């Protein structure tokens, strides 16, 4: 199956700075989701944005979606050491069940 | 909160063994999934199930089978384990199509 692409593959920033990750996808979608994975653990759902939405907020997270460019971004504001993790985007494509996963962005927050 | 429990965090098995990975969810979700995750390859779907006794192949079903006899339990079976099946295995459940997936903590499986 096709995969989304995240950019950058890795990002290292100082605590307190903002972190931005991007996701591009190839097919039309109903929604796009972002997940976080701490090292050696399962994925945790962060936020879901529907194709008719342009922006969504959840705490320090801000997600934007541009369906004309088939891209999304995840902004984490005022980063903390606990935000160190890998972040994945996933789209539903044309399936009712399967998600199409990106390869992930590894985020490191330096104290 | 949804809880997805995988039976083992770490497992070591020998080549040729039949291996069972168990996953249980407590939220009466319709859909359940098995993924494997390898460095540089991301998450790859092995099998999923949208109802009891129903299963569909994902992207990499070869060498695996699944069982869903009860709604809350989804088992992954490695019929004859091989070293290239050494990986992190992740189970997920989902209330319905288009909804978030909820993951277990994963099983890190080593085949020697």
Coordinates of C-alpha atoms in Angstrom, one line a residue:
Chain A
X1 CA 0.0 0.0 0.0
X2 CA 1.1 3.6 -0.5
X3 CA 2.7 5.3 2.4
X4 CA 2.6 8.9 3.5
X5 CA 5.9 10.7 4.0
X6 CA 6.9 12.7 7.0
X7 CA 9.4 15.4 7.0
X8 CA 11.9 15.8 8.6
X9 CA 12.9 12.2 9.4
X10 CA 14.5 13.5 12.6
X11 CA 14.3 16.8 14.5
X12 CA 16.3 17.9 17.5
X13 CA 15.4 21.1 19.3
X14 CA 15.9 22.8 22.7
X15 CA 13.2 22.5 25.4
X16 CA 10.8 25.4 25.1
X17 CA 11.1 25.8 21.4
X18 CA 8.3 24.9 18.9
X19 CA 8.5 21.7 16.8
X20 CA 6.9 21.4 13.4
X21 CA 6.5 18.1 11.5
X22 CA 5.0 17.7 8.1
X23 CA 3.2 14.9 6.4
X24 CA 2.4 14.4 2.7
X25 CA 0.0 11.8 1.3
X26 CA -1.0 10.5 -2.1
X27 CA -4.7 9.6 -2.2
X28 CA -7.9 11.4 -1.3
X29 CA -8.8 11.1 2.4
X30 CA -11.7 11.3 4.8
X31 CA -9.5 12.1 7.7
X32 CA -5.9 12.3 8.8
X33 CA -4.6 11.3 12.2
X34 CA -1.4 11.9 14.2
X35 CA 0.1 9.5 16.7
X36 CA 3.0 9.5 19.1
X37 CA 5.2 6.6 20.0
X38 CA 7.6 6.6 22.9
X39 CA 10.6 4.4 22.6
X40 CA 9.7 0.7 22.8
X41 CA 6.0 1.3 23.4
X42 CA 2.8 1.3 21.4
X43 CA 1.4 4.3 19.5
X44 CA -0.9 6.8 21.2
X45 CA -3.5 8.7 19.2
X46 CA -3.1 12.5 19.4
X47 CA -5.5 14.1 17.1
X48 CA -7.8 13.5 14.1
X49 CA -8.6 16.1 11.5
X50 CA -11.4 15.5 8.9
X51 CA -11.0 16.4 5.3
X52 CA -13.4 19.4 5.6
X53 CA -11.4 20.9 8.5
X54 CA -8.3 23.1 8.0
X55 CA -7.0 23.4 11.5
X56 CA -7.5 21.7 14.8
X57 CA -6.1 22.3 18.3
X58 CA -5.6 20.1 21.3
X59 CA -3.6 21.6 24.2
X60 CA -0.1 22.4 22.9
X61 CA -0.8 20.6 19.6
X62 CA -1.9 22.4 16.4
X63 CA -2.7 20.4 13.3
X64 CA -3.3 21.9 9.9
X65 CA -4.6 20.2 6.8
X66 CA -4.3 21.3 3.2
X67 CA -6.2 18.8 1.0
X68 CA -5.2 20.7 -2.2
X69 CA -1.6 20.0 -1.5
X70 CA -2.3 16.7 0.2
X71 CA -0.3 17.7 3.2
X72 CA -0.6 18.2 6.9
X73 CA 1.6 19.7 9.7
X74 CA 1.8 19.0 13.4
X75 CA 3.0 21.9 15.6
X76 CA 4.0 21.3 19.2
X77 CA 4.4 24.5 21.1
X78 CA 6.6 25.1 24.1
X79 CA 8.2 21.7 23.8
X80 CA 9.1 19.6 26.9
X81 CA 11.5 16.7 27.4
X82 CA 8.5 14.4 27.7
X83 CA 7.6 15.2 24.0
X84 CA 10.7 13.2 22.9
X85 CA 9.1 10.5 20.8
X86 CA 8.4 9.5 17.2
X87 CA 5.4 11.0 15.6
X88 CA 3.4 9.4 12.8
X89 CA 0.7 10.5 10.5
X90 CA -1.9 8.1 9.1
X91 CA -4.6 8.6 6.5
X92 CA -7.6 6.4 5.7
X93 CA -7.3 6.6 2.0
X94 CA -10.2 4.8 0.3
X95 CA -10.4 2.1 2.9
X96 CA -13.0 1.8 5.7
X97 CA -10.5 -0.1 7.8
X98 CA -6.9 0.3 6.9
X99 CA -4.8 3.3 7.7
X100 CA -1.9 4.3 5.5
X101 CA 1.1 5.2 7.7
X102 CA 4.0 7.5 7.3
X103 CA 7.5 6.5 8.2
X104 CA 7.5 8.9 11.2
X105 CA 9.5 11.8 12.5
X106 CA 11.8 11.2 15.4
X107 CA 11.7 14.2 17.7
X108 CA 14.3 14.8 20.4
X109 CA 13.9 17.6 22.9
X110 CA 17.2 18.7 24.5
X111 CA 17.0 19.9 28.1
Chain B
X1 CA -10.0 4.8 28.5
X2 CA -9.5 2.0 26.0
X3 CA -7.1 -0.7 27.1
X4 CA -5.4 -3.0 24.7
X5 CA -3.4 -5.7 26.4
X6 CA -0.8 -7.8 24.7
X7 CA 0.2 -10.9 26.5
X8 CA 4.0 -10.5 26.5
X9 CA 6.3 -7.5 26.2
X10 CA 9.3 -9.6 25.3
X11 CA 9.4 -13.1 23.8
X12 CA 12.2 -15.3 22.6
X13 CA 11.4 -18.4 20.4
X14 CA 13.4 -20.8 18.3
X15 CA 13.2 -21.2 14.5
X16 CA 10.4 -23.6 13.5
X17 CA 8.3 -23.1 16.6
X18 CA 4.7 -22.2 16.4
X19 CA 4.3 -18.9 18.2
X20 CA 1.1 -17.3 19.5
X21 CA 0.7 -13.6 20.3
X22 CA -2.4 -12.7 22.1
X23 CA -4.2 -9.4 22.2
X24 CA -7.3 -8.4 24.3
X25 CA -9.3 -5.1 24.2
X26 CA -11.8 -4.1 26.7
X27 CA -14.0 -1.6 24.8
X28 CA -16.2 -3.8 22.6
X29 CA -14.5 -2.5 19.5
X30 CA -15.4 -4.0 16.2
X31 CA -12.1 -3.8 14.4
X32 CA -8.7 -5.2 15.5
X33 CA -5.4 -5.2 13.8
X34 CA -1.9 -6.8 13.9
X35 CA 1.1 -4.8 12.7
X36 CA 4.8 -5.4 12.7
X37 CA 7.2 -2.5 13.0
X38 CA 10.8 -2.6 11.8
X39 CA 13.4 0.1 11.7
X40 CA 13.2 2.0 8.4
X41 CA 10.0 0.2 7.3
X42 CA 7.4 1.8 9.5
X43 CA 4.2 0.0 10.5
X44 CA 3.1 -2.7 8.2
X45 CA -0.3 -4.4 8.5
X46 CA -0.3 -8.1 8.8
X47 CA -4.0 -9.0 9.2
X48 CA -7.1 -7.2 10.5
X49 CA -10.5 -8.3 11.6
X50 CA -13.8 -6.4 11.4
X51 CA -16.0 -8.9 13.2
X52 CA -15.8 -12.2 15.1
X53 CA -14.5 -15.0 12.9
X54 CA -13.9 -12.5 10.1
X55 CA -10.4 -11.6 8.9
X56 CA -8.7 -9.9 6.1
X57 CA -5.1 -10.0 4.8
X58 CA -3.1 -6.9 5.2
X59 CA 0.1 -6.0 3.3
X60 CA 2.4 -8.8 4.6
X61 CA 0.3 -11.9 5.6
X62 CA 2.8 -14.5 4.5
X63 CA 3.9 -16.8 7.3
X64 CA 1.2 -15.6 9.7
X65 CA -2.4 -16.5 10.5
X66 CA -4.9 -15.0 12.9
X67 CA -7.9 -16.1 15.0
X68 CA -10.8 -14.1 16.4
X69 CA -13.1 -16.4 18.2
X70 CA -14.4 -13.7 20.6
X71 CA -14.9 -10.1 20.0
X72 CA -12.4 -8.9 22.6
X73 CA -9.5 -11.2 21.6
X74 CA -7.4 -11.3 18.4
X75 CA -4.5 -13.7 18.2
X76 CA -1.6 -13.7 15.8
X77 CA 0.0 -17.1 15.0
X78 CA 3.4 -17.6 13.4
X79 CA 3.0 -21.1 12.0
X80 CA 6.7 -21.9 11.8
X81 CA 8.8 -19.1 13.1
X82 CA 11.7 -17.8 11.1
X83 CA 14.5 -15.4 11.9
X84 CA 13.1 -12.8 9.5
X85 CA 10.0 -12.6 11.8
X86 CA 12.1 -11.0 14.5
X87 CA 10.3 -7.7 15.0
X88 CA 8.1 -5.6 17.2
X89 CA 4.5 -6.7 16.9
X90 CA 1.7 -4.2 17.7
X91 CA -2.0 -4.9 18.2
X92 CA -4.6 -2.2 17.8
X93 CA -8.4 -2.0 18.2
X94 CA -10.8 0.5 16.6
X95 CA -14.5 1.3 17.3
X96 CA -15.3 1.6 13.6
X97 CA -14.0 2.7 10.3
X98 CA -12.3 6.1 10.3
X99 CA -12.0 6.1 14.1
X100 CA -8.7 6.3 16.0
X101 CA -6.8 3.1 16.6
X102 CA -5.8 2.2 20.1
X103 CA -2.6 0.3 20.5
X104 CA -1.2 -2.1 23.0
X105 CA 2.4 -1.8 24.3
X106 CA 3.8 -4.2 21.7
X107 CA 5.6 -7.5 21.9
X108 CA 9.2 -7.5 21.0
X109 CA 9.7 -11.0 19.5
X110 CA 13.1 -12.5 18.8
X111 CA 13.4 -15.7 16.8
X112 CA 16.7 -17.5 17.3

